[in-house]
PDB file of C-alpha atoms in Angstrom:
ATOM      1  CA  ALA A   8     105.674 108.795 104.950  1.00 44.00           C
ATOM      2  CA  PHE A   9     105.345 112.487 105.558  1.00 45.00           C
ATOM      3  CA  GLY A  10     103.759 113.876 108.667  1.00 44.00           C
ATOM      4  CA  SER A  11     102.401 117.240 109.675  1.00 41.00           C
ATOM      5  CA  PRO A  12     100.428 118.360 112.721  1.00 39.00           C
ATOM      6  CA  SER A  13      97.194 118.682 110.759  1.00 43.00           C
ATOM      7  CA  ALA A  14      97.347 115.641 108.478  1.00 57.00           C
ATOM      8  CA  SER A  15      99.474 112.658 107.716  1.00 84.00           C
ATOM      9  CA  ALA A  16     100.246 111.410 104.231  1.00 89.00           C
ATOM     10  CA  THR A  17     102.246 108.540 102.837  1.00 91.00           C
ATOM     11  CA  TYR A  18     104.087 108.959  99.553  1.00 93.00           C
ATOM     12  CA  ILE A  19     104.817 105.973  97.340  1.00 92.00           C
ATOM     13  CA  ALA A  20     107.429 105.749  94.597  1.00 91.00           C
ATOM     14  CA  ASN A  21     107.817 103.380  91.664  1.00 86.00           C
ATOM     15  CA  ARG A  22     110.106 104.597  88.885  1.00 81.00           C
ATOM     16  CA  GLY A  23     107.492 103.738  86.252  1.00 80.00           C
ATOM     17  CA  VAL A  24     104.882 106.223  87.511  1.00 86.00           C
ATOM     18  CA  THR A  25     104.736 109.643  89.136  1.00 89.00           C
ATOM     19  CA  MET A  26     104.856 109.508  92.943  1.00 93.00           C
ATOM     20  CA  ARG A  27     101.497 108.871  94.595  1.00 93.00           C
ATOM     21  CA  LYS A  28     100.059 110.234  97.840  1.00 94.00           C
ATOM     22  CA  LEU A  29      97.917 108.240 100.272  1.00 93.00           C
ATOM     23  CA  VAL A  30      95.788 110.000 102.886  1.00 92.00           C
ATOM     24  CA  GLY A  31      93.523 107.674 104.842  1.00 90.00           C
ATOM     25  CA  THR A  32      92.246 105.320 102.160  1.00 91.00           C
ATOM     26  CA  THR A  33      92.446 107.753  99.226  1.00 93.00           C
ATOM     27  CA  PHE A  34      95.261 107.812  96.659  1.00 93.00           C
ATOM     28  CA  SER A  35      96.030 110.870  94.563  1.00 94.00           C
ATOM     29  CA  GLN A  36      98.675 111.977  92.094  1.00 93.00           C
ATOM     30  CA  PRO A  37      99.807 115.473  93.086  1.00 94.00           C
ATOM     31  CA  ALA A  38     100.917 117.688  90.191  1.00 94.00           C
ATOM     32  CA  GLY A  39     104.604 118.276  89.612  1.00 93.00           C
ATOM     33  CA  MET A  40     105.906 115.236  91.484  1.00 94.00           C
ATOM     34  CA  PRO A  41     108.931 113.319  90.175  1.00 95.00           C
ATOM     35  CA  LYS A  42     109.005 109.789  88.843  1.00 95.00           C
ATOM     36  CA  ALA A  43     111.409 108.222  91.318  1.00 95.00           C
ATOM     37  CA  LYS A  44     112.282 104.630  92.117  1.00 95.00           C
ATOM     38  CA  PHE A  45     112.743 105.329  95.847  1.00 95.00           C
ATOM     39  CA  VAL A  46     111.374 107.808  98.378  1.00 95.00           C
ATOM     40  CA  GLY A  47     112.227 108.580 101.992  1.00 95.00           C
ATOM     41  CA  LEU A  48     111.794 111.287 104.609  1.00 94.00           C
ATOM     42  CA  GLN A  49     114.522 113.609 105.865  1.00 95.00           C
ATOM     43  CA  THR A  50     114.040 114.951 109.369  1.00 91.00           C
ATOM     44  CA  PRO A  51     114.086 117.398 111.081  1.00 88.00           C
ATOM     45  CA  ASP A  52     113.435 119.558 107.962  1.00 91.00           C
ATOM     46  CA  ASN A  53     110.542 117.272 107.011  1.00 92.00           C
ATOM     47  CA  ARG A  54     111.538 116.913 103.351  1.00 95.00           C
ATOM     48  CA  LEU A  55     110.652 114.131 100.951  1.00 95.00           C
ATOM     49  CA  VAL A  56     113.732 112.561  99.391  1.00 97.00           C
ATOM     50  CA  ALA A  57     113.277 111.066  95.914  1.00 96.00           C
ATOM     51  CA  ALA A  58     116.090 109.001  94.407  1.00 97.00           C
ATOM     52  CA  ASN A  59     116.855 107.326  91.074  1.00 96.00           C
ATOM     53  CA  ILE A  60     114.801 109.796  89.052  1.00 95.00           C
ATOM     54  CA  ALA A  61     113.187 108.993  85.683  1.00 94.00           C
ATOM     55  CA  VAL A  62     111.310 112.313  85.359  1.00 93.00           C
ATOM     56  CA  ILE A  63     112.319 115.409  87.320  1.00 93.00           C
ATOM     57  CA  PRO A  64     109.795 117.339  89.412  1.00 92.00           C
ATOM     58  CA  THR A  65     108.206 120.454  87.934  1.00 90.00           C
ATOM     59  CA  GLY A  66     110.512 123.460  88.203  1.00 88.00           C
ATOM     60  CA  ALA A  67     113.674 121.485  88.951  1.00 90.00           C
ATOM     61  CA  GLY A  68     116.933 122.490  87.334  1.00 89.00           C
ATOM     62  CA  SER A  69     118.301 118.956  87.119  1.00 93.00           C
ATOM     63  CA  THR A  70     118.369 116.244  84.462  1.00 93.00           C
ATOM     64  CA  ALA A  71     116.835 112.816  85.124  1.00 94.00           C
ATOM     65  CA  SER A  72     119.411 110.251  86.256  1.00 96.00           C
ATOM     66  CA  THR A  73     119.723 107.016  88.185  1.00 96.00           C
ATOM     67  CA  SER A  74     122.343 108.874  90.293  1.00 97.00           C
ATOM     68  CA  LEU A  75     120.049 111.820  91.114  1.00 97.00           C
ATOM     69  CA  VAL A  76     118.566 112.599  94.534  1.00 98.00           C
ATOM     70  CA  HIS A  77     115.907 115.321  94.802  1.00 97.00           C
ATOM     71  CA  PHE A  78     114.623 116.940  97.995  1.00 97.00           C
ATOM     72  CA  SER A  79     111.287 118.668  98.430  1.00 96.00           C
ATOM     73  CA  ASP A  80     111.215 122.074 100.056  1.00 95.00           C
ATOM     74  CA  ALA A  81     111.316 121.970 103.858  1.00 94.00           C
ATOM     75  CA  GLY A  82     107.896 121.097 105.260  1.00 92.00           C
ATOM     76  CA  THR A  83     106.234 121.001 101.827  1.00 93.00           C
ATOM     77  CA  PRO A  84     106.415 117.553 100.252  1.00 92.00           C
ATOM     78  CA  GLU A  85     104.813 118.584  96.971  1.00 94.00           C
ATOM     79  CA  THR A  86     107.082 121.568  96.247  1.00 95.00           C
ATOM     80  CA  TRP A  87     110.467 120.813  94.701  1.00 95.00           C
ATOM     81  CA  GLY A  88     112.834 123.780  94.508  1.00 93.00           C
ATOM     82  CA  ALA A  89     114.891 124.302  91.367  1.00 94.00           C
ATOM     83  CA  ASN A  90     118.183 123.685  93.216  1.00 95.00           C
ATOM     84  CA  ASN A  91     117.097 120.952  95.653  1.00 96.00           C
ATOM     85  CA  TYR A  92     119.136 118.111  94.211  1.00 97.00           C
ATOM     86  CA  VAL A  93     122.443 116.246  94.321  1.00 97.00           C
ATOM     87  CA  TYR A  94     124.050 113.868  91.818  1.00 98.00           C
ATOM     88  CA  LEU A  95     125.837 111.036  93.641  1.00 98.00           C
ATOM     89  CA  SER A  96     128.904 109.758  91.761  1.00 96.00           C
ATOM     90  CA  PRO A  97     127.397 110.182  88.293  1.00 95.00           C
ATOM     91  CA  GLY A  98     129.224 108.213  85.633  1.00 93.00           C
ATOM     92  CA  ASP A  99     130.205 105.364  87.955  1.00 96.00           C
ATOM     93  CA  ASN A 100     127.895 102.964  86.064  1.00 95.00           C
ATOM     94  CA  GLU A 101     125.924 102.284  89.252  1.00 97.00           C
ATOM     95  CA  ASP A 102     122.284 103.113  89.912  1.00 97.00           C
ATOM     96  CA  ILE A 103     120.900 104.165  93.268  1.00 98.00           C
ATOM     97  CA  LYS A 104     119.528 100.950  94.771  1.00 97.00           C
ATOM     98  CA  GLY A 105     117.742 102.113  97.906  1.00 96.00           C
ATOM     99  CA  VAL A 106     116.984 104.737 100.524  1.00 97.00           C
ATOM    100  CA  ALA A 107     116.764 104.326 104.289  1.00 97.00           C
ATOM    101  CA  ALA A 108     115.947 106.979 106.875  1.00 96.00           C
ATOM    102  CA  TRP A 109     117.366 106.543 110.367  1.00 97.00           C
ATOM    103  CA  ARG A 110     117.201 109.175 113.096  1.00 95.00           C
ATOM    104  CA  ASN A 111     118.277 112.460 111.450  1.00 95.00           C
ATOM    105  CA  HIS A 112     120.143 110.714 108.634  1.00 97.00           C
ATOM    106  CA  VAL A 113     119.155 109.570 105.160  1.00 98.00           C
ATOM    107  CA  PHE A 114     121.194 106.748 103.606  1.00 98.00           C
ATOM    108  CA  ILE A 115     121.350 106.453  99.824  1.00 98.00           C
ATOM    109  CA  PHE A 116     122.823 103.177  98.553  1.00 98.00           C
ATOM    110  CA  LYS A 117     124.650 102.342  95.351  1.00 98.00           C
ATOM    111  CA  GLY A 118     126.427  99.078  94.497  1.00 96.00           C
ATOM    112  CA  ALA A 119     129.910  99.832  95.859  1.00 97.00           C
ATOM    113  CA  GLN A 120     129.257 102.649  98.341  1.00 97.00           C
ATOM    114  CA  PHE A 121     126.600 104.565 100.191  1.00 98.00           C
ATOM    115  CA  PHE A 122     125.994 108.181 101.112  1.00 98.00           C
ATOM    116  CA  VAL A 123     124.925 109.571 104.467  1.00 98.00           C
ATOM    117  CA  PHE A 124     122.955 112.825 104.424  1.00 98.00           C
ATOM    118  CA  TYR A 125     123.215 114.411 107.853  1.00 96.00           C
ATOM    119  CA  GLY A 126     121.639 117.847 107.600  1.00 92.00           C
ATOM    120  CA  ASN A 127     121.153 120.901 105.479  1.00 95.00           C
ATOM    121  CA  SER A 128     122.581 124.385 105.354  1.00 94.00           C
ATOM    122  CA  THR A 129     122.302 127.401 103.065  1.00 94.00           C
ATOM    123  CA  ASP A 130     124.881 128.793 100.642  1.00 95.00           C
ATOM    124  CA  SER A 131     125.710 132.496 100.191  1.00 95.00           C
ATOM    125  CA  THR A 132     122.955 132.916  97.578  1.00 94.00           C
ATOM    126  CA  GLY A 133     120.231 131.390  99.761  1.00 92.00           C
ATOM    127  CA  ASN A 134     120.130 127.994  98.045  1.00 92.00           C
ATOM    128  CA  PRO A 135     119.963 124.864 100.176  1.00 94.00           C
ATOM    129  CA  VAL A 136     123.052 122.707 100.621  1.00 96.00           C
ATOM    130  CA  PHE A 137     122.402 119.038 101.344  1.00 97.00           C
ATOM    131  CA  ASN A 138     125.301 117.923 103.526  1.00 97.00           C
ATOM    132  CA  TYR A 139     126.495 114.368 102.995  1.00 98.00           C
ATOM    133  CA  ARG A 140     129.513 112.122 103.019  1.00 97.00           C
ATOM    134  CA  ALA A 141     130.359 109.107 100.879  1.00 98.00           C
ATOM    135  CA  VAL A 142     131.168 105.861 102.688  1.00 97.00           C
ATOM    136  CA  THR A 143     133.137 103.203 100.835  1.00 95.00           C
ATOM    137  CA  GLY A 144     133.819  99.575 101.672  1.00 94.00           C
ATOM    138  CA  ALA A 145     130.356  98.153 100.983  1.00 97.00           C
ATOM    139  CA  GLY A 146     127.240  98.959  99.004  1.00 97.00           C
ATOM    140  CA  MET A 147     123.955  97.307  98.196  1.00 97.00           C
ATOM    141  CA  VAL A 148     123.789  94.283  95.911  1.00 96.00           C
ATOM    142  CA  THR A 149     120.154  94.640  94.837  1.00 95.00           C
ATOM    143  CA  ASP A 150     117.275  97.101  95.058  1.00 95.00           C
ATOM    144  CA  GLN A 151     115.650  97.696  98.442  1.00 92.00           C
ATOM    145  CA  ALA A 152     117.978  95.352 100.357  1.00 96.00           C
ATOM    146  CA  CYS A 153     118.173  97.648 103.385  1.00 97.00           C
ATOM    147  CA  ALA A 154     116.286  98.074 106.632  1.00 97.00           C
ATOM    148  CA  ALA A 155     116.425 100.671 109.394  1.00 97.00           C
ATOM    149  CA  SER A 156     116.338  99.530 113.020  1.00 97.00           C
ATOM    150  CA  PRO A 157     116.568 101.381 116.330  1.00 97.00           C
ATOM    151  CA  ASP A 158     120.366 100.837 116.250  1.00 97.00           C
ATOM    152  CA  GLY A 159     121.142 101.764 112.635  1.00 98.00           C
ATOM    153  CA  VAL A 160     120.758 100.462 109.089  1.00 98.00           C
ATOM    154  CA  TYR A 161     121.314  96.900 107.854  1.00 98.00           C
ATOM    155  CA  PHE A 162     121.962  96.213 104.177  1.00 98.00           C
ATOM    156  CA  LEU A 163     122.929  93.389 101.843  1.00 96.00           C
ATOM    157  CA  ASP A 164     126.256  93.702 100.026  1.00 96.00           C
ATOM    158  CA  ARG A 165     127.508  91.056  97.583  1.00 92.00           C
ATOM    159  CA  ARG A 166     129.886  89.823 100.330  1.00 91.00           C
ATOM    160  CA  GLY A 167     127.368  89.604 103.147  1.00 93.00           C
ATOM    161  CA  ILE A 168     125.128  91.542 105.490  1.00 95.00           C
ATOM    162  CA  TYR A 169     126.443  94.855 106.782  1.00 97.00           C
ATOM    163  CA  PHE A 170     125.466  97.338 109.485  1.00 97.00           C
ATOM    164  CA  THR A 171     126.083 101.078 109.756  1.00 98.00           C
ATOM    165  CA  ASN A 172     124.949 103.919 111.941  1.00 96.00           C
ATOM    166  CA  GLY A 173     126.539 106.465 109.622  1.00 95.00           C
ATOM    167  CA  GLY A 174     130.140 105.368 109.995  1.00 95.00           C
ATOM    168  CA  PRO A 175     132.151 102.671 108.237  1.00 96.00           C
ATOM    169  CA  PRO A 176     130.150  99.554 107.321  1.00 97.00           C
ATOM    170  CA  VAL A 177     130.591  96.541 109.598  1.00 96.00           C
ATOM    171  CA  ARG A 178     130.131  93.053 108.184  1.00 95.00           C
ATOM    172  CA  ILE A 179     127.905  91.069 110.564  1.00 95.00           C
ATOM    173  CA  SER A 180     127.027  87.975 108.546  1.00 93.00           C
ATOM    174  CA  GLY A 181     129.793  85.628 109.781  1.00 89.00           C
ATOM    175  CA  PRO A 182     127.314  82.995 111.047  1.00 87.00           C
ATOM    176  CA  VAL A 183     125.722  82.723 107.583  1.00 85.00           C
ATOM    177  CA  ASP A 184     128.920  83.050 105.490  1.00 81.00           C
ATOM    178  CA  PRO A 185     128.229  79.897 103.432  1.00 81.00           C
ATOM    179  CA  LEU A 186     125.323  81.751 101.794  1.00 76.00           C
ATOM    180  CA  PHE A 187     127.751  84.283 100.310  1.00 69.00           C
ATOM    181  CA  ILE A 188     130.425  81.969  98.923  1.00 66.00           C
TER     182      ILE A 188
END
């Protein structure tokens, strides 16, 4: 979802089609949007985050990839700057499997690790820098197997259910261990 003081829109992603926009009960297909498998919202900059990209947004300087994350311009969900992207461990033979937004963080999950985006800055040439860190020790076993809660993000790894609030993953599925053997 993307919110603004004057209107509220929800954006929907499905890697097979260009992202869609829902306002009230009306769907539209804004021009120049990427084909992404996952979408989320980064606050406080109010940017759409598109991940696992089949077709790049208009004007982007990237190449489509299942390891690609694209950010819209701050406050403008349908404008995608040429340098608003990050490749996360390309060549690791893992696709991005999900996105979760929690507080001021965006979590991007792959199979053996996840990435925590925690804010943005600007480089010496005026281009945005999307600050993140990689977290190893657990990843996501299947697409969309994550959920944000008031306390943090829960996700399903091949060894069990894990929790994180941006730090190291904590395995919490002891009571249901027989399901993961």
